[in-house]
PDB file of C-alpha atoms in Angstrom:
ATOM      1  CA  UNK X 165      -1.956 -16.620   7.838  1.00  0.00           C
ATOM      2  CA  UNK X 166      -3.536 -19.607   6.046  1.00  0.00           C
ATOM      3  CA  UNK X 167      -4.929 -19.248   2.557  1.00  0.00           C
ATOM      4  CA  UNK X 168      -8.692 -18.739   2.208  1.00  0.00           C
ATOM      5  CA  UNK X 169      -8.951 -22.174   0.579  1.00  0.00           C
ATOM      6  CA  UNK X 170      -7.360 -23.841   3.614  1.00  0.00           C
ATOM      7  CA  UNK X 171      -9.751 -21.986   5.915  1.00  0.00           C
ATOM      8  CA  UNK X 172     -12.779 -23.031   3.870  1.00  0.00           C
ATOM      9  CA  UNK X 173     -11.633 -26.654   3.736  1.00  0.00           C
ATOM     10  CA  UNK X 174     -11.111 -26.617   7.507  1.00  0.00           C
ATOM     11  CA  UNK X 175     -14.656 -25.307   7.991  1.00  0.00           C
ATOM     12  CA  UNK X 176     -15.997 -28.065   5.741  1.00  0.00           C
ATOM     13  CA  UNK X 177     -13.980 -30.693   7.640  1.00  0.00           C
ATOM     14  CA  UNK X 178     -15.379 -29.390  10.926  1.00  0.00           C
ATOM     15  CA  UNK X 179     -18.898 -30.256   9.767  1.00  0.00           C
ATOM     16  CA  UNK X 180     -19.992 -26.875   8.483  1.00  0.00           C
ATOM     17  CA  UNK X 181     -21.547 -27.293   5.071  1.00  0.00           C
ATOM     18  CA  UNK X 182     -23.798 -24.814   3.323  1.00  0.00           C
ATOM     19  CA  UNK X 183     -24.316 -23.008   0.045  1.00  0.00           C
ATOM     20  CA  UNK X 184     -22.103 -20.035   0.912  1.00  0.00           C
ATOM     21  CA  UNK X 185     -19.202 -22.220   2.021  1.00  0.00           C
ATOM     22  CA  UNK X 186     -19.456 -24.332  -1.132  1.00  0.00           C
ATOM     23  CA  UNK X 187     -19.674 -21.167  -3.258  1.00  0.00           C
ATOM     24  CA  UNK X 188     -16.566 -19.808  -1.534  1.00  0.00           C
ATOM     25  CA  UNK X 189     -14.688 -23.071  -2.090  1.00  0.00           C
ATOM     26  CA  UNK X 190     -15.682 -23.091  -5.753  1.00  0.00           C
ATOM     27  CA  UNK X 191     -14.569 -19.497  -6.165  1.00  0.00           C
ATOM     28  CA  UNK X 192     -11.178 -20.186  -4.567  1.00  0.00           C
ATOM     29  CA  UNK X 193     -10.601 -23.288  -6.684  1.00  0.00           C
ATOM     30  CA  UNK X 194     -11.430 -21.255  -9.807  1.00  0.00           C
ATOM     31  CA  UNK X 195      -8.925 -18.571  -8.766  1.00  0.00           C
ATOM     32  CA  UNK X 196      -6.303 -21.309  -8.519  1.00  0.00           C
ATOM     33  CA  UNK X 197      -7.188 -22.672 -11.952  1.00  0.00           C
ATOM     34  CA  UNK X 198      -8.769 -25.883 -10.673  1.00  0.00           C
ATOM     35  CA  UNK X 199     -12.077 -25.737 -12.531  1.00  0.00           C
ATOM     36  CA  UNK X 200     -13.076 -29.358 -11.961  1.00  0.00           C
ATOM     37  CA  UNK X 201     -12.823 -29.035  -8.151  1.00  0.00           C
ATOM     38  CA  UNK X 202     -14.595 -25.694  -8.415  1.00  0.00           C
ATOM     39  CA  UNK X 203     -17.469 -27.283 -10.351  1.00  0.00           C
ATOM     40  CA  UNK X 204     -17.814 -30.034  -7.754  1.00  0.00           C
ATOM     41  CA  UNK X 205     -18.271 -27.528  -4.922  1.00  0.00           C
ATOM     42  CA  UNK X 206     -20.481 -25.213  -6.962  1.00  0.00           C
ATOM     43  CA  UNK X 207     -22.792 -28.123  -7.817  1.00  0.00           C
ATOM     44  CA  UNK X 208     -23.176 -28.677  -4.063  1.00  0.00           C
ATOM     45  CA  UNK X 209     -23.836 -24.958  -3.563  1.00  0.00           C
ATOM     46  CA  UNK X 210     -26.799 -25.012  -5.953  1.00  0.00           C
ATOM     47  CA  UNK X 211     -28.038 -28.252  -4.384  1.00  0.00           C
ATOM     48  CA  UNK X 212     -28.138 -26.480  -1.028  1.00  0.00           C
ATOM     49  CA  UNK X 213     -29.736 -23.366  -2.527  1.00  0.00           C
ATOM     50  CA  UNK X 214     -31.221 -23.777  -6.014  1.00  0.00           C
ATOM     51  CA  UNK X 215     -32.041 -20.043  -6.068  1.00  0.00           C
ATOM     52  CA  UNK X 216     -28.397 -18.944  -5.632  1.00  0.00           C
ATOM     53  CA  UNK X 217     -27.899 -17.157  -8.958  1.00  0.00           C
ATOM     54  CA  UNK X 218     -24.241 -16.257  -8.302  1.00  0.00           C
ATOM     55  CA  UNK X 219     -23.463 -19.932  -7.724  1.00  0.00           C
ATOM     56  CA  UNK X 220     -25.167 -20.906 -11.002  1.00  0.00           C
ATOM     57  CA  UNK X 221     -23.114 -18.269 -12.812  1.00  0.00           C
ATOM     58  CA  UNK X 222     -19.838 -19.482 -11.302  1.00  0.00           C
ATOM     59  CA  UNK X 223     -20.817 -23.115 -11.960  1.00  0.00           C
ATOM     60  CA  UNK X 224     -21.342 -22.227 -15.607  1.00  0.00           C
ATOM     61  CA  UNK X 225     -17.894 -20.645 -15.709  1.00  0.00           C
ATOM     62  CA  UNK X 226     -16.229 -23.638 -14.033  1.00  0.00           C
ATOM     63  CA  UNK X 227     -17.917 -26.029 -16.463  1.00  0.00           C
ATOM     64  CA  UNK X 228     -16.937 -23.812 -19.392  1.00  0.00           C
ATOM     65  CA  UNK X 229     -13.342 -23.862 -18.159  1.00  0.00           C
ATOM     66  CA  UNK X 230     -13.430 -27.679 -18.163  1.00  0.00           C
ATOM     67  CA  UNK X 231     -15.005 -27.586 -21.655  1.00  0.00           C
ATOM     68  CA  UNK X 232     -18.129 -29.394 -20.433  1.00  0.00           C
ATOM     69  CA  UNK X 233     -20.125 -27.297 -22.884  1.00  0.00           C
ATOM     70  CA  UNK X 234     -23.560 -28.919 -22.542  1.00  0.00           C
ATOM     71  CA  UNK X 235     -23.381 -28.919 -18.744  1.00  0.00           C
ATOM     72  CA  UNK X 236     -22.174 -25.316 -18.744  1.00  0.00           C
ATOM     73  CA  UNK X 237     -25.043 -24.290 -21.012  1.00  0.00           C
ATOM     74  CA  UNK X 238     -27.543 -26.063 -18.746  1.00  0.00           C
ATOM     75  CA  UNK X 239     -26.067 -24.334 -15.680  1.00  0.00           C
ATOM     76  CA  UNK X 240     -26.310 -20.939 -17.340  1.00  0.00           C
ATOM     77  CA  UNK X 241     -29.885 -21.613 -18.482  1.00  0.00           C
ATOM     78  CA  UNK X 242     -30.886 -22.615 -14.953  1.00  0.00           C
ATOM     79  CA  UNK X 243     -29.045 -19.593 -13.580  1.00  0.00           C
ATOM     80  CA  UNK X 244     -30.830 -17.258 -15.991  1.00  0.00           C
ATOM     81  CA  UNK X 245     -34.213 -18.608 -14.867  1.00  0.00           C
ATOM     82  CA  UNK X 246     -33.241 -18.197 -11.213  1.00  0.00           C
ATOM     83  CA  UNK X 247     -31.824 -14.702 -11.706  1.00  0.00           C
ATOM     84  CA  UNK X 248     -34.888 -13.558 -13.656  1.00  0.00           C
ATOM     85  CA  UNK X 249     -37.141 -14.993 -10.956  1.00  0.00           C
ATOM     86  CA  UNK X 250     -35.263 -13.011  -8.328  1.00  0.00           C
ATOM     87  CA  UNK X 251     -35.160  -9.814 -10.378  1.00  0.00           C
ATOM     88  CA  UNK X 252     -31.380 -10.001 -10.681  1.00  0.00           C
ATOM     89  CA  UNK X 253     -31.268  -8.502 -14.155  1.00  0.00           C
ATOM     90  CA  UNK X 254     -27.498  -8.004 -14.335  1.00  0.00           C
ATOM     91  CA  UNK X 255     -26.704 -11.640 -13.509  1.00  0.00           C
ATOM     92  CA  UNK X 256     -29.339 -12.831 -15.995  1.00  0.00           C
ATOM     93  CA  UNK X 257     -27.888 -10.582 -18.690  1.00  0.00           C
ATOM     94  CA  UNK X 258     -24.318 -11.808 -18.078  1.00  0.00           C
ATOM     95  CA  UNK X 259     -25.328 -15.466 -18.092  1.00  0.00           C
ATOM     96  CA  UNK X 260     -27.338 -14.934 -21.283  1.00  0.00           C
ATOM     97  CA  UNK X 261     -24.187 -13.644 -23.015  1.00  0.00           C
ATOM     98  CA  UNK X 262     -22.174 -16.660 -21.810  1.00  0.00           C
ATOM     99  CA  UNK X 263     -24.940 -19.088 -22.797  1.00  0.00           C
ATOM    100  CA  UNK X 264     -25.130 -17.605 -26.302  1.00  0.00           C
ATOM    101  CA  UNK X 265     -21.383 -18.035 -26.742  1.00  0.00           C
ATOM    102  CA  UNK X 266     -21.713 -21.711 -25.860  1.00  0.00           C
ATOM    103  CA  UNK X 267     -24.738 -22.137 -28.135  1.00  0.00           C
ATOM    104  CA  UNK X 268     -22.721 -20.597 -30.959  1.00  0.00           C
ATOM    105  CA  UNK X 269     -19.756 -22.874 -30.194  1.00  0.00           C
ATOM    106  CA  UNK X 270     -22.047 -25.923 -30.221  1.00  0.00           C
ATOM    107  CA  UNK X 271     -23.762 -24.780 -33.412  1.00  0.00           C
ATOM    108  CA  UNK X 272     -27.100 -24.410 -31.643  1.00  0.00           C
ATOM    109  CA  UNK X 273     -29.647 -21.833 -32.587  1.00  0.00           C
ATOM    110  CA  UNK X 274     -30.024 -18.987 -30.118  1.00  0.00           C
ATOM    111  CA  UNK X 275     -33.261 -19.262 -28.166  1.00  0.00           C
ATOM    112  CA  UNK X 276     -34.516 -15.816 -29.136  1.00  0.00           C
TER     113      UNK X 276
END
């Protein structure tokens, strides 16, 4: 049985392209430790669906893993706004914790 990543890439190659597929690709690349490929697909996921809070959260993680701190912080901040707008309190809370860690790392003042 082929790996999930191979299946997702085959779907993409066949012309299927949407937020969920890009999210799934990003998630699989992260599991394999390939954060830069993950970030590329997760960026596409949020382009397809800017209100996809789980994709923003995973994008923030992928960017953190590549040490793109400012981009990761921006992704988390966007994700927090999206999650709060959708009433997804848990996702907003998690991303707020991650964003604060990055702010601390960058020597930025916390926004609250």
